[in-house]
Short mmCIF file of C-alpha atoms and ligand atoms in Angstrom, two decimals:
data_model
loop_
_atom_site.label_atom_id
_atom_site.label_comp_id
_atom_site.label_asym_id
_atom_site.label_seq_id
_atom_site.Cartn_x
_atom_site.Cartn_y
_atom_site.Cartn_z
CA MET A 104 -2.94 -219.56 -130.05
CA PRO A 105 -4.38 -217.55 -132.96
CA ASP A 106 -4.58 -219.37 -136.27
CA ALA A 107 -1.98 -218.02 -138.73
CA PHE A 108 -4.82 -217.67 -141.26
CA PRO A 109 -7.73 -216.00 -139.49
CA HIS A 110 -11.20 -216.78 -140.77
CA LEU A 111 -12.95 -213.49 -141.45
CA ASP A 112 -16.26 -214.61 -142.86
CA TYR A 113 -17.95 -211.36 -141.81
CA LYS A 114 -20.97 -211.18 -144.11
CA PRO A 115 -24.40 -211.64 -142.47
CA LYS A 116 -25.74 -215.22 -142.36
CA LEU A 117 -28.94 -215.28 -144.36
CA PRO A 118 -32.07 -217.21 -143.39
CA ARG A 119 -33.15 -220.26 -145.42
CA ARG A 120 -36.37 -218.46 -146.44
CA LEU A 121 -35.83 -215.03 -147.95
CA ASP A 122 -39.46 -214.41 -148.86
CA ARG A 123 -41.05 -213.60 -145.49
CA GLY A 124 -43.24 -210.56 -146.11
CA ILE A 125 -41.86 -207.30 -144.65
CA GLY A 126 -44.16 -204.34 -143.96
CA ILE A 127 -42.39 -201.02 -143.38
CA VAL A 128 -43.65 -198.24 -141.09
CA GLY A 129 -41.90 -194.95 -141.93
CA ALA A 130 -40.73 -193.86 -145.38
CA GLY A 131 -37.99 -191.47 -144.28
CA GLY A 132 -34.33 -191.07 -145.07
CA ILE A 133 -32.94 -194.20 -143.47
CA VAL A 134 -35.53 -196.49 -145.07
CA ASN A 135 -34.79 -195.06 -148.52
CA TYR A 136 -31.01 -194.95 -148.45
CA ALA A 137 -30.25 -197.94 -146.18
CA HIS A 138 -33.07 -200.44 -145.38
CA LEU A 139 -34.48 -200.82 -148.89
CA PRO A 140 -31.18 -200.97 -150.85
CA ALA A 141 -29.91 -203.55 -148.32
CA TYR A 142 -33.04 -205.70 -148.59
CA LYS A 143 -32.85 -205.60 -152.38
CA ARG A 144 -29.25 -206.86 -152.30
CA ALA A 145 -30.20 -209.64 -149.86
CA GLY A 146 -33.29 -210.67 -151.84
CA PHE A 147 -35.79 -209.91 -149.03
CA LYS A 148 -39.43 -209.33 -149.94
CA VAL A 149 -41.02 -205.99 -148.96
CA VAL A 150 -44.78 -206.28 -149.43
CA ALA A 151 -46.19 -203.04 -147.96
CA ILE A 152 -45.32 -199.62 -146.56
CA THR A 153 -47.10 -196.90 -144.59
CA ASP A 154 -46.17 -193.41 -143.38
CA LYS A 155 -48.13 -190.62 -141.74
CA ASN A 156 -47.02 -188.64 -144.73
CA ARG A 157 -48.84 -190.40 -147.59
CA GLU A 158 -46.76 -188.70 -150.28
CA ALA A 159 -43.55 -190.00 -148.72
CA ALA A 160 -44.97 -193.54 -148.64
CA ASP A 161 -46.16 -193.29 -152.26
CA LYS A 162 -42.80 -192.01 -153.47
CA THR A 163 -40.83 -194.67 -151.59
CA ALA A 164 -43.14 -197.39 -152.95
CA ARG A 165 -42.65 -196.08 -156.50
CA ASP A 166 -38.87 -195.71 -156.16
CA HIS A 167 -38.35 -199.19 -154.68
CA GLY A 168 -41.13 -201.21 -156.32
CA ILE A 169 -43.16 -201.88 -153.13
CA PRO A 170 -46.53 -203.29 -154.28
CA ARG A 171 -48.85 -201.85 -151.58
CA VAL A 172 -49.14 -198.50 -149.76
CA CYS A 173 -51.31 -198.69 -146.63
CA ALA A 174 -53.16 -195.66 -145.30
CA THR A 175 -52.52 -196.59 -141.65
CA VAL A 176 -50.40 -198.82 -139.43
CA GLU A 177 -53.58 -200.80 -138.67
CA GLU A 178 -54.14 -201.51 -142.36
CA LEU A 179 -50.54 -202.68 -142.73
CA LEU A 180 -50.86 -204.96 -139.68
CA ALA A 181 -54.10 -206.45 -141.04
CA ASN A 182 -52.28 -207.54 -144.20
CA ARG A 183 -51.68 -211.31 -143.89
CA GLU A 184 -48.67 -211.15 -146.17
CA VAL A 185 -46.84 -209.00 -143.56
CA GLU A 186 -44.94 -211.34 -141.24
CA ILE A 187 -42.33 -208.82 -140.06
CA VAL A 188 -42.92 -205.16 -139.30
CA ASP A 189 -39.90 -202.97 -139.95
CA ILE A 190 -40.36 -199.80 -137.87
CA ALA A 191 -38.33 -196.69 -138.75
CA VAL A 192 -40.11 -193.69 -137.20
CA TYR A 193 -39.11 -191.26 -134.45
CA PRO A 194 -38.24 -193.01 -131.16
CA ALA A 195 -41.13 -191.42 -129.23
CA ALA A 196 -43.58 -192.91 -131.76
CA GLN A 197 -42.07 -196.40 -131.75
CA ALA A 198 -43.62 -197.85 -128.55
CA GLU A 199 -47.20 -197.37 -129.72
CA ILE A 200 -46.46 -199.18 -132.99
CA VAL A 201 -44.66 -201.98 -131.11
CA ALA A 202 -47.76 -202.49 -128.93
CA LYS A 203 -50.03 -202.69 -131.99
CA ALA A 204 -47.71 -205.04 -133.88
CA ALA A 205 -47.36 -207.34 -130.86
CA ALA A 206 -51.17 -207.44 -130.51
CA ALA A 207 -51.37 -208.36 -134.21
CA GLY A 208 -48.87 -211.20 -133.67
CA LYS A 209 -46.18 -209.75 -135.95
CA HIS A 210 -42.42 -210.00 -135.45
CA MET A 211 -40.60 -206.66 -135.46
CA LEU A 212 -37.39 -204.92 -136.35
CA CYS A 213 -37.27 -201.66 -134.36
CA GLN A 214 -35.00 -198.73 -135.15
CA LYS A 215 -32.41 -197.51 -132.70
CA PRO A 216 -32.87 -195.97 -130.21
CA PHE A 217 -35.27 -198.75 -129.21
CA ALA A 218 -37.03 -196.25 -126.89
CA ASP A 219 -36.60 -192.74 -125.54
CA GLU A 220 -37.19 -193.98 -121.97
CA TYR A 221 -35.86 -197.17 -120.39
CA SER A 222 -39.29 -198.09 -118.99
CA LYS A 223 -40.79 -198.06 -122.49
CA ALA A 224 -38.10 -200.42 -123.77
CA LEU A 225 -38.77 -202.78 -120.88
CA ARG A 226 -42.50 -202.69 -121.62
CA ASN A 227 -41.85 -203.41 -125.34
CA VAL A 228 -39.82 -206.48 -124.41
CA GLU A 229 -42.52 -207.73 -122.02
CA LEU A 230 -45.29 -207.16 -124.58
CA ALA A 231 -43.40 -209.10 -127.24
CA ALA A 232 -42.69 -211.99 -124.85
CA LYS A 233 -46.38 -212.21 -123.89
CA ALA A 234 -47.46 -212.11 -127.54
CA ASN A 235 -44.79 -214.69 -128.42
CA VAL A 236 -43.32 -212.51 -131.15
CA LYS A 237 -39.69 -211.60 -131.70
CA ILE A 238 -38.16 -208.14 -131.55
CA ALA A 239 -34.79 -207.25 -133.03
CA VAL A 240 -33.27 -203.77 -132.78
CA ASN A 241 -31.52 -202.26 -135.77
CA GLN A 242 -28.08 -201.93 -134.15
CA GLN A 243 -26.53 -202.75 -137.49
CA MET A 244 -23.02 -201.48 -136.67
CA ARG A 245 -22.36 -204.95 -135.26
CA TRP A 246 -22.46 -206.13 -138.89
CA ASP A 247 -20.21 -203.35 -140.14
CA ALA A 248 -17.23 -205.15 -141.65
CA GLY A 249 -14.50 -203.75 -139.38
CA ILE A 250 -16.46 -204.43 -136.19
CA ARG A 251 -17.57 -207.95 -137.20
CA CYS A 252 -14.00 -208.86 -138.24
CA ALA A 253 -12.67 -207.52 -134.92
CA ARG A 254 -15.11 -209.80 -133.10
CA LEU A 255 -14.06 -212.78 -135.25
CA LEU A 256 -10.41 -212.06 -134.43
CA ILE A 257 -11.21 -211.83 -130.70
CA ASP A 258 -13.07 -215.16 -130.92
CA GLN A 259 -10.01 -216.64 -132.62
CA CYS A 260 -7.76 -215.50 -129.71
CA TRP A 261 -5.88 -212.74 -131.55
CA LEU A 262 -6.38 -210.25 -128.70
CA GLY A 263 -5.95 -212.34 -125.55
CA ALA A 264 -7.27 -210.56 -122.46
CA PRO A 265 -8.59 -207.14 -123.57
CA THR A 266 -6.86 -204.23 -121.85
CA TYR A 267 -7.97 -201.18 -123.87
CA GLY A 268 -10.66 -200.28 -126.39
CA SER A 269 -11.47 -197.03 -128.12
CA ILE A 270 -13.70 -195.49 -130.74
CA GLN A 271 -12.72 -191.97 -131.75
CA VAL A 272 -14.79 -190.08 -134.31
CA HIS A 273 -14.26 -186.41 -135.13
CA CYS A 274 -16.41 -185.46 -138.09
CA ASN A 275 -18.73 -182.74 -139.36
CA THR A 276 -22.32 -183.98 -139.18
CA ASN A 277 -25.03 -182.40 -141.30
CA TRP A 278 -27.85 -182.13 -138.75
CA SER A 279 -30.22 -180.73 -141.37
CA MET A 280 -30.82 -184.39 -142.29
CA TRP A 281 -32.41 -184.78 -138.82
CA PRO A 282 -33.88 -181.41 -137.71
CA TRP A 283 -36.00 -183.24 -135.10
CA ILE A 284 -32.86 -184.66 -133.46
CA TYR A 285 -31.11 -181.27 -133.45
CA ALA A 286 -34.19 -179.71 -131.84
CA GLY A 287 -34.22 -182.29 -129.03
CA LYS A 288 -32.61 -182.41 -125.59
CA ARG A 289 -30.53 -185.56 -126.16
CA LEU A 290 -28.41 -186.01 -129.23
CA GLU A 291 -24.92 -187.48 -129.45
CA VAL A 292 -25.23 -190.49 -127.15
CA MET A 293 -28.90 -191.23 -127.85
CA PHE A 294 -28.69 -191.10 -131.64
CA HIS A 295 -25.07 -191.66 -132.58
CA SER A 296 -22.79 -193.11 -129.91
CA ILE A 297 -25.51 -195.66 -129.20
CA HIS A 298 -23.94 -197.54 -132.14
CA TYR A 299 -20.49 -197.43 -130.51
CA ILE A 300 -21.97 -198.45 -127.16
CA ASP A 301 -23.69 -201.47 -128.71
CA SER A 302 -20.61 -202.44 -130.74
CA LEU A 303 -18.22 -202.13 -127.79
CA ARG A 304 -20.57 -204.27 -125.67
CA TYR A 305 -20.55 -206.81 -128.50
CA LEU A 306 -16.74 -206.77 -128.66
CA LEU A 307 -15.76 -206.43 -125.01
CA GLY A 308 -18.79 -207.14 -122.81
CA GLU A 309 -20.51 -205.10 -120.11
CA PRO A 310 -18.72 -202.23 -118.33
CA ALA A 311 -18.97 -201.93 -114.55
CA SER A 312 -19.28 -198.13 -114.66
CA VAL A 313 -19.34 -195.26 -117.14
CA PHE A 314 -18.37 -191.59 -116.94
CA THR A 315 -19.38 -189.12 -119.66
CA SER A 316 -18.76 -185.45 -120.27
CA GLY A 317 -21.08 -183.86 -122.85
CA SER A 318 -20.66 -180.48 -124.50
CA ARG A 319 -21.22 -178.37 -127.63
CA ALA A 320 -19.04 -176.33 -129.95
CA PRO A 321 -19.35 -172.52 -129.87
CA GLY A 322 -22.27 -171.26 -131.95
CA GLU A 323 -24.27 -174.50 -131.99
CA THR A 324 -27.96 -173.75 -131.58
CA THR A 325 -29.10 -177.10 -130.20
CA SER A 326 -29.53 -177.44 -126.44
CA ALA A 327 -28.30 -181.05 -126.58
CA GLU A 328 -24.75 -182.47 -126.46
CA THR A 329 -22.92 -182.76 -129.82
CA LYS A 330 -19.57 -183.87 -128.47
CA THR A 331 -18.86 -186.39 -125.77
CA LEU A 332 -15.92 -187.95 -123.98
CA THR A 333 -16.71 -191.21 -122.23
CA ILE A 334 -14.70 -193.62 -120.13
CA TRP A 335 -15.87 -197.13 -119.29
CA GLU A 336 -14.30 -199.16 -116.50
CA TYR A 337 -14.46 -202.96 -116.25
CA GLU A 338 -13.89 -205.14 -113.19
CA SER A 339 -10.95 -206.76 -115.07
CA GLY A 340 -9.07 -203.45 -115.38
CA LEU A 341 -10.06 -203.07 -119.04
CA GLN A 342 -10.65 -199.40 -119.95
CA VAL A 343 -12.64 -198.03 -122.87
CA LEU A 344 -12.66 -194.56 -124.41
CA ILE A 345 -15.45 -193.22 -126.64
CA ASP A 346 -14.47 -189.82 -128.00
CA VAL A 347 -16.91 -188.23 -130.44
CA CYS A 348 -17.22 -184.72 -131.85
CA HIS A 349 -19.72 -183.88 -134.61
CA SER A 350 -18.59 -180.31 -135.24
CA THR A 351 -15.04 -180.68 -136.47
CA TRP A 352 -14.31 -177.84 -138.90
CA THR A 353 -10.84 -179.01 -139.94
CA ASP A 354 -10.08 -181.02 -143.10
CA ASP A 355 -8.64 -184.01 -141.22
CA ALA A 356 -11.79 -185.72 -139.89
CA TYR A 357 -11.18 -189.23 -138.57
CA ALA A 358 -13.12 -192.24 -137.35
CA THR A 359 -11.01 -194.97 -135.79
CA PHE A 360 -11.29 -197.93 -133.47
CA ARG A 361 -8.55 -199.71 -131.56
CA LEU A 362 -8.49 -202.77 -129.33
CA GLU A 363 -5.44 -203.81 -127.33
CA GLY A 364 -5.02 -207.04 -125.42
CA SER A 365 -2.42 -209.19 -123.70
CA GLU A 366 -1.75 -211.06 -126.97
CA GLY A 367 -2.46 -208.65 -129.81
CA VAL A 368 -3.76 -205.40 -131.27
CA ILE A 369 -6.65 -204.77 -133.68
CA LYS A 370 -7.23 -201.36 -135.22
CA GLY A 371 -9.19 -199.87 -138.06
CA THR A 372 -11.25 -197.06 -139.50
CA ILE A 373 -15.03 -196.67 -139.69
CA GLY A 374 -15.51 -195.81 -143.35
CA LEU A 375 -19.07 -194.48 -143.11
CA MET A 376 -18.04 -191.58 -140.90
CA TYR A 377 -15.65 -190.11 -143.48
CA ASN A 378 -18.51 -189.08 -145.79
CA TYR A 379 -21.98 -189.90 -144.37
CA PRO A 380 -24.13 -191.47 -145.80
CA THR A 381 -21.97 -192.48 -148.81
CA GLY A 382 -18.96 -193.55 -146.78
CA ARG A 383 -16.20 -195.88 -147.86
CA PRO A 384 -15.17 -199.42 -146.83
CA ASP A 385 -13.68 -199.86 -143.36
CA THR A 386 -10.02 -200.67 -142.91
CA LEU A 387 -8.68 -203.31 -140.51
CA GLU A 388 -5.17 -204.17 -139.32
CA PHE A 389 -4.07 -206.56 -136.63
CA MET A 390 -0.91 -207.89 -135.05
CA SER A 391 -0.15 -210.73 -132.65
CA ASN A 392 2.64 -210.55 -130.06
CA LYS A 393 3.76 -213.93 -131.44
CA ASN A 394 4.98 -211.99 -134.50
CA PRO A 395 5.68 -208.46 -133.26
CA GLY A 396 6.07 -205.93 -136.04
CA TYR A 397 4.11 -207.97 -138.61
CA TRP A 398 0.83 -206.23 -139.25
CA PHE A 399 -1.86 -208.06 -141.19
CA ALA A 400 -4.50 -206.13 -143.13
CA ALA A 401 -7.87 -207.27 -144.45
CA ARG A 402 -9.32 -205.77 -147.62
CA LEU A 403 -12.98 -205.19 -146.80
CA ASP A 404 -15.38 -204.63 -149.65
CA SER A 405 -18.70 -203.98 -147.95
CA MET A 406 -20.12 -200.76 -146.56
CA TRP A 407 -21.94 -199.91 -143.32
CA ILE A 408 -24.69 -198.34 -145.47
CA PRO A 409 -26.34 -200.29 -146.94
CA ASP A 410 -24.61 -203.70 -146.46
CA ALA A 411 -24.66 -203.86 -142.65
CA PHE A 412 -28.43 -203.26 -142.72
CA VAL A 413 -28.89 -206.83 -143.97
CA GLY A 414 -27.58 -208.10 -140.62
CA PRO A 415 -30.37 -207.27 -138.12
CA MET A 416 -33.15 -208.32 -140.52
CA ALA A 417 -31.35 -211.56 -141.45
CA SER A 418 -30.75 -212.29 -137.78
CA LEU A 419 -34.44 -211.69 -136.99
CA MET A 420 -35.55 -213.97 -139.84
CA ARG A 421 -33.18 -216.71 -138.67
CA ALA A 422 -34.49 -216.34 -135.13
CA VAL A 423 -38.04 -216.81 -136.43
CA GLU A 424 -36.92 -219.86 -138.45
CA GLU A 425 -35.01 -221.47 -135.58
CA ASP A 426 -37.12 -220.13 -132.70
CA THR A 427 -34.10 -218.44 -131.07
CA GLU A 428 -33.33 -214.87 -129.95
CA PRO A 429 -32.19 -212.40 -132.62
CA GLU A 430 -28.59 -211.30 -132.05
CA THR A 431 -29.69 -207.72 -131.28
CA SER A 432 -32.94 -208.70 -129.55
CA GLY A 433 -35.03 -206.19 -127.63
CA ARG A 434 -33.90 -207.91 -124.42
CA ASP A 435 -30.23 -207.60 -125.36
CA ASN A 436 -30.82 -203.95 -126.23
CA LEU A 437 -31.94 -203.20 -122.69
CA ARG A 438 -28.24 -203.45 -121.74
CA THR A 439 -27.27 -200.98 -124.48
CA LEU A 440 -29.99 -198.60 -123.27
CA GLN A 441 -28.89 -198.96 -119.64
CA ILE A 442 -25.48 -197.65 -120.73
CA VAL A 443 -27.07 -194.85 -122.80
CA PHE A 444 -29.12 -193.66 -119.83
CA ALA A 445 -26.21 -194.21 -117.41
CA GLU A 446 -24.13 -191.90 -119.61
CA TYR A 447 -26.84 -189.22 -119.45
CA ARG A 448 -27.06 -189.60 -115.67
CA SER A 449 -23.28 -189.32 -115.53
CA MET A 450 -23.37 -186.07 -117.59
CA ALA A 451 -26.06 -184.61 -115.33
CA GLU A 452 -24.61 -185.69 -111.98
CA LYS A 453 -20.90 -185.44 -112.92
CA ARG A 454 -20.04 -188.86 -111.56
CA ALA A 455 -19.33 -192.42 -112.71
CA VAL A 456 -22.58 -194.39 -112.98
CA ARG A 457 -23.13 -198.15 -112.94
CA PRO A 458 -25.41 -199.14 -115.86
CA ARG A 459 -27.31 -201.39 -113.45
CA GLU A 460 -28.48 -198.25 -111.62
CA ILE A 461 -30.85 -197.76 -114.57
CA VAL A 462 -33.97 -199.71 -113.71
CA ASP A 463 -37.64 -199.23 -114.46
N1 NAD B 216 -27.71 -196.00 -138.83
C1 NAD B 216 -28.90 -196.03 -138.31
O1 NAD B 216 -29.22 -197.01 -137.71
C2 NAD B 216 -29.85 -194.87 -138.44
C3 NAD B 216 -29.54 -193.75 -139.24
C4 NAD B 216 -30.49 -192.72 -139.35
C5 NAD B 216 -31.69 -192.78 -138.65
N2 NAD B 216 -31.94 -193.88 -137.87
C6 NAD B 216 -33.20 -193.97 -137.09
O2 NAD B 216 -34.29 -194.20 -137.98
C7 NAD B 216 -35.47 -193.53 -137.50
C8 NAD B 216 -36.01 -192.64 -138.62
O3 NAD B 216 -35.00 -191.72 -139.00
P1 NAD B 216 -34.99 -191.01 -140.44
O4 NAD B 216 -33.65 -190.40 -140.59
O5 NAD B 216 -35.48 -191.93 -141.48
O6 NAD B 216 -36.07 -189.88 -140.16
P2 NAD B 216 -37.01 -189.09 -141.23
O7 NAD B 216 -37.45 -187.85 -140.57
O8 NAD B 216 -36.27 -188.98 -142.53
O9 NAD B 216 -38.23 -190.10 -141.45
C9 NAD B 216 -39.12 -190.50 -140.46
C10 NAD B 216 -40.42 -190.88 -141.14
O10 NAD B 216 -41.31 -191.49 -140.18
C11 NAD B 216 -42.63 -191.01 -140.42
N3 NAD B 216 -43.43 -191.17 -139.19
C12 NAD B 216 -43.22 -190.57 -138.00
N4 NAD B 216 -44.10 -191.00 -137.08
C13 NAD B 216 -44.87 -191.93 -137.71
C14 NAD B 216 -45.96 -192.75 -137.31
N5 NAD B 216 -46.42 -192.70 -136.05
N6 NAD B 216 -46.53 -193.56 -138.22
C15 NAD B 216 -46.08 -193.60 -139.50
N7 NAD B 216 -45.05 -192.86 -139.94
C16 NAD B 216 -44.45 -192.03 -139.07
C17 NAD B 216 -42.43 -189.55 -140.84
O11 NAD B 216 -43.55 -189.05 -141.54
C18 NAD B 216 -41.18 -189.66 -141.72
O12 NAD B 216 -41.47 -189.90 -143.09
C19 NAD B 216 -35.04 -192.78 -136.25
O13 NAD B 216 -35.38 -193.52 -135.10
C20 NAD B 216 -33.52 -192.70 -136.34
O14 NAD B 216 -32.91 -192.72 -135.06
C21 NAD B 216 -31.06 -194.90 -137.76
#
């Protein structure tokens, strides 16, 4: 029976010690408009930064009051004050930095996608285990208010047995923020829907098989997919739909999620996707079949960017403190990546693919 007064304490749980030294690799967009504002709000201590582009590192250090700019990753890793390395570079460059950080005995927060090949992700996880360091992956949508509240409601029995889940996002994405993604061969699933994949796993568990159709709008110059329709099937009969289009030209863009179950319904909007990267707070409504027709609504006051970015770092710091696994650990992320690569195999082979088919 769901409690008449659901407990929606959705803000990230902070570690006891906030002052573990963070060293950042990569001074690009996401570090400037998401990581650093989030860490400032949480009270985390950033002690150093490096970037291949020295000017970018200098400017970020100036703008955010970071005391040290390192010329190389090696110099940053040699700094004893750095306990956690926060990596935010291009996915193809991440594995080499992970290997160096593991050898230096540093814990790591890696950006999503954790790797551009499944075998590299597996190797990262093995390296970290051998070096006895922790890896968390920055799948921060799990801490986005609407998603975290949905999970709290599920845990408090508002949904019953899940029967249907969907995330539908039709927006107009400005790819000039990421020319390197637009120039690549994999786009929508690898860089965007990976958040929905990770969040839906978090809410509903692991699908048995996935089917994805990927396409582009007329006139798009990328050779990758910018719109996808995906269906997940579960052994229980639960079905999931992920429907994403980044080239909507109309003025009625939308970003919604919906979960239906034997006992209730949860639905909401993903505020960030209405005006990236400024966004707006999520909305959330839910109803139990014990009180049909009575919809409850939560007023959510935090934003995906930057507030949700506290979550993965806080979870990593707590894992270090308590010697546990971070919530979005590298090992957990292997399951998210299996679905990502299963969806690409599905697009290529035009068939439903079991995520477990994706092995080394
Ligand atoms: N919501 C999210 O989680 C989210 C949003 C946007 C981007 N990202 C991810 O963050 C990462 C960075 O994206 P961005 O938008 O900041 O890109 P960006 O192009 O703005 O910045 C990347 C920075 O990394 C630096 N860099 C690249 N290789 C390096 C290396 N080997 N050593 C040191 N510095 C290096 C570049 O010089 C550049 O300054 C990507 O993996 C992307 O997928 C995540």
